[in-house]
């Protein structure tokens, strides 16, 4: 299992001060920046594109940027995010016509590749591509918004994904996304997650350092 990573989702940050907000959570102990891209087509919301990722890099953000593409189609925008400084690019299998080819495209553009599983999406998508992935992202909410409640069925899905990753023997991160809070992150970690997205749990707090420290200690037990 990989060392624990806290990845604040900027969807819940103050977008009028995004650079400062990202600096603040990284200074407060977060390891990654979770960058939620929504196109008002695959999900009923619209957020940010490559130019904002580029702006964060230009601002001086050196932390890994964990791009979560909630867009359809996927392929066209992959090279732009790679050029804009994305570290990992994750996509939903339902949003790609050829999942294996999209994973290859992400790797060809120099990024790590992740596959994202909505609450109703079967883990069977892993059957023929698990060994090509750097990250598996389990959604514990239906994508589109921050501040939703954690869907408990994600725990069993984490256990199954953890088992498959361990059997593969590969350094694949298992990420959880949606409704993660200080009071459920312990159970989520015990179910097998090693990478934790949290948007509202962090950005709704005054003291980022305190809540990130609280989540980390609860996650590592
Ligand atoms: C939802 C996004 C999540 C969301 C998490 O579609 O993919 O990353 O921002 O926000 P919270 O932690 O508030 O549920
Ligand atoms: Zn996300």
Tab-separated table of N, CA, C and O in Angstrom, residues 1-2 4-6 150 154-155 158-159 162 174 176 180-196 215-221:
chain	number	residue	atom	x	y	z
A	1	UNK	N	0.858	-1.191	0.000
A	1	UNK	CA	0.000	0.000	0.000
A	1	UNK	C	0.894	1.241	0.000
A	1	UNK	O	1.915	1.273	0.682
A	2	UNK	N	0.560	2.222	-0.804
A	2	UNK	CA	1.357	3.446	-0.937
A	2	UNK	C	1.183	4.335	0.298
A	2	UNK	O	0.165	4.234	0.990
A	4	UNK	N	0.124	7.364	2.679
A	4	UNK	CA	-1.111	8.156	2.624
A	4	UNK	C	-0.870	9.516	1.977
A	4	UNK	O	0.142	10.175	2.221
A	5	UNK	N	-1.812	9.905	1.128
A	5	UNK	CA	-1.794	11.219	0.468
A	5	UNK	C	-3.143	11.892	0.698
A	5	UNK	O	-4.187	11.273	0.499
A	6	UNK	N	-3.103	13.175	1.110
A	6	UNK	CA	-4.314	13.989	1.194
A	6	UNK	C	-4.330	14.899	-0.034
A	6	UNK	O	-3.339	15.617	-0.295
A	150	UNK	N	-21.168	11.004	1.813
A	150	UNK	CA	-20.429	9.792	1.457
A	150	UNK	C	-21.398	8.628	1.225
A	150	UNK	O	-22.296	8.407	2.047
A	154	UNK	N	-19.358	2.517	-1.212
A	154	UNK	CA	-17.989	2.684	-1.734
A	154	UNK	C	-16.984	1.883	-0.903
A	154	UNK	O	-15.937	1.473	-1.419
A	155	UNK	N	-17.330	1.591	0.358
A	155	UNK	CA	-16.378	0.867	1.225
A	155	UNK	C	-16.109	-0.539	0.693
A	155	UNK	O	-14.961	-0.965	0.596
A	158	UNK	N	-14.008	-0.357	-2.341
A	158	UNK	CA	-12.598	-0.118	-1.997
A	158	UNK	C	-11.919	-1.441	-1.624
A	158	UNK	O	-10.802	-1.724	-2.067
A	159	UNK	N	-12.633	-2.263	-0.810
A	159	UNK	CA	-12.046	-3.543	-0.376
A	159	UNK	C	-11.723	-4.421	-1.581
A	159	UNK	O	-10.641	-5.010	-1.687
A	162	UNK	N	-8.828	-2.881	-3.541
A	162	UNK	CA	-7.580	-3.060	-2.781
A	162	UNK	C	-7.033	-4.479	-3.010
A	162	UNK	O	-5.850	-4.676	-3.255
A	174	UNK	N	-4.811	3.807	-4.724
A	174	UNK	CA	-6.253	3.647	-4.613
A	174	UNK	C	-6.823	4.899	-3.946
A	174	UNK	O	-6.562	5.159	-2.771
A	176	UNK	N	-9.964	7.715	-3.075
A	176	UNK	CA	-11.393	7.841	-2.747
A	176	UNK	C	-11.780	9.300	-2.934
A	176	UNK	O	-10.996	10.201	-2.609
A	180	UNK	N	-15.597	12.712	1.876
A	180	UNK	CA	-14.582	12.242	2.845
A	180	UNK	C	-14.410	13.310	3.929
A	180	UNK	O	-14.230	14.490	3.629
A	181	UNK	N	-14.510	12.861	5.194
A	181	UNK	CA	-14.462	13.775	6.342
A	181	UNK	C	-13.538	13.203	7.416
A	181	UNK	O	-13.248	11.998	7.378
A	182	UNK	N	-13.162	14.035	8.398
A	182	UNK	CA	-12.356	13.486	9.502
A	182	UNK	C	-13.028	12.301	10.187
A	182	UNK	O	-12.357	11.373	10.615
A	183	UNK	N	-14.367	12.272	10.222
A	183	UNK	CA	-15.022	11.191	10.997
A	183	UNK	C	-15.277	9.926	10.177
A	183	UNK	O	-15.723	8.924	10.723
A	184	UNK	N	-14.998	9.939	8.885
A	184	UNK	CA	-15.145	8.662	8.140
A	184	UNK	C	-13.844	8.223	7.467
A	184	UNK	O	-13.754	7.128	6.914
A	185	UNK	N	-12.813	9.042	7.518
A	185	UNK	CA	-11.571	8.714	6.781
A	185	UNK	C	-10.873	7.486	7.375
A	185	UNK	O	-10.256	6.705	6.640
A	186	UNK	N	-11.033	7.253	8.663
A	186	UNK	CA	-10.415	6.069	9.290
A	186	UNK	C	-10.979	4.787	8.704
A	186	UNK	O	-10.245	3.897	8.259
A	187	UNK	N	-12.283	4.735	8.630
A	187	UNK	CA	-12.978	3.547	8.082
A	187	UNK	C	-12.624	3.375	6.595
A	187	UNK	O	-12.431	2.280	6.096
A	188	UNK	N	-12.517	4.523	5.901
A	188	UNK	CA	-12.183	4.492	4.470
A	188	UNK	C	-10.764	3.948	4.274
A	188	UNK	O	-10.503	3.128	3.383
A	189	UNK	N	-9.847	4.368	5.141
A	189	UNK	CA	-8.465	3.871	5.054
A	189	UNK	C	-8.416	2.380	5.365
A	189	UNK	O	-7.756	1.607	4.667
A	190	UNK	N	-9.167	1.967	6.362
A	190	UNK	CA	-9.178	0.533	6.719
A	190	UNK	C	-9.764	-0.306	5.587
A	190	UNK	O	-9.404	-1.466	5.404
A	191	UNK	N	-10.638	0.299	4.782
A	191	UNK	CA	-11.219	-0.422	3.628
A	191	UNK	C	-10.218	-0.524	2.482
A	191	UNK	O	-10.433	-1.282	1.526
A	192	UNK	N	-9.113	0.245	2.552
A	192	UNK	CA	-8.060	0.060	1.552
A	192	UNK	C	-7.584	1.285	0.801
A	192	UNK	O	-6.642	1.199	0.014
A	193	UNK	N	-8.207	2.430	0.998
A	193	UNK	CA	-7.758	3.627	0.266
A	193	UNK	C	-6.416	4.113	0.807
A	193	UNK	O	-6.125	3.987	2.001
A	194	UNK	N	-5.573	4.669	-0.084
A	194	UNK	CA	-4.324	5.296	0.386
A	194	UNK	C	-4.225	6.753	-0.060
A	194	UNK	O	-3.318	7.476	0.360
A	195	UNK	N	-5.172	7.182	-0.887
A	195	UNK	CA	-5.161	8.550	-1.412
A	195	UNK	C	-6.558	9.137	-1.223
A	195	UNK	O	-7.546	8.517	-1.655
A	196	UNK	N	-6.626	10.277	-0.517
A	196	UNK	CA	-7.915	10.774	-0.034
A	196	UNK	C	-8.213	12.175	-0.569
A	196	UNK	O	-7.495	13.123	-0.229
A	215	UNK	N	-7.096	14.567	9.619
A	215	UNK	CA	-7.470	13.543	8.628
A	215	UNK	C	-6.318	12.560	8.432
A	215	UNK	O	-6.514	11.356	8.319
A	216	UNK	N	-5.075	13.080	8.440
A	216	UNK	CA	-3.912	12.208	8.251
A	216	UNK	C	-3.779	11.223	9.402
A	216	UNK	O	-3.601	10.019	9.178
A	217	UNK	N	-3.924	11.732	10.621
A	217	UNK	CA	-3.732	10.815	11.758
A	217	UNK	C	-4.878	9.800	11.804
A	217	UNK	O	-4.642	8.622	12.077
A	218	UNK	N	-6.067	10.211	11.420
A	218	UNK	CA	-7.193	9.257	11.389
A	218	UNK	C	-6.992	8.228	10.269
A	218	UNK	O	-7.355	7.066	10.393
A	219	UNK	N	-6.349	8.650	9.176
A	219	UNK	CA	-6.165	7.747	8.024
A	219	UNK	C	-5.083	6.713	8.297
A	219	UNK	O	-5.211	5.551	7.903
A	220	UNK	N	-4.010	7.135	9.000
A	220	UNK	CA	-2.917	6.178	9.218
A	220	UNK	C	-3.116	5.408	10.517
A	220	UNK	O	-2.390	4.487	10.830
A	221	UNK	N	-4.137	5.778	11.284
A	221	UNK	CA	-4.550	5.010	12.468
A	221	UNK	C	-3.620	5.169	13.651
A	221	UNK	O	-2.612	5.823	13.584
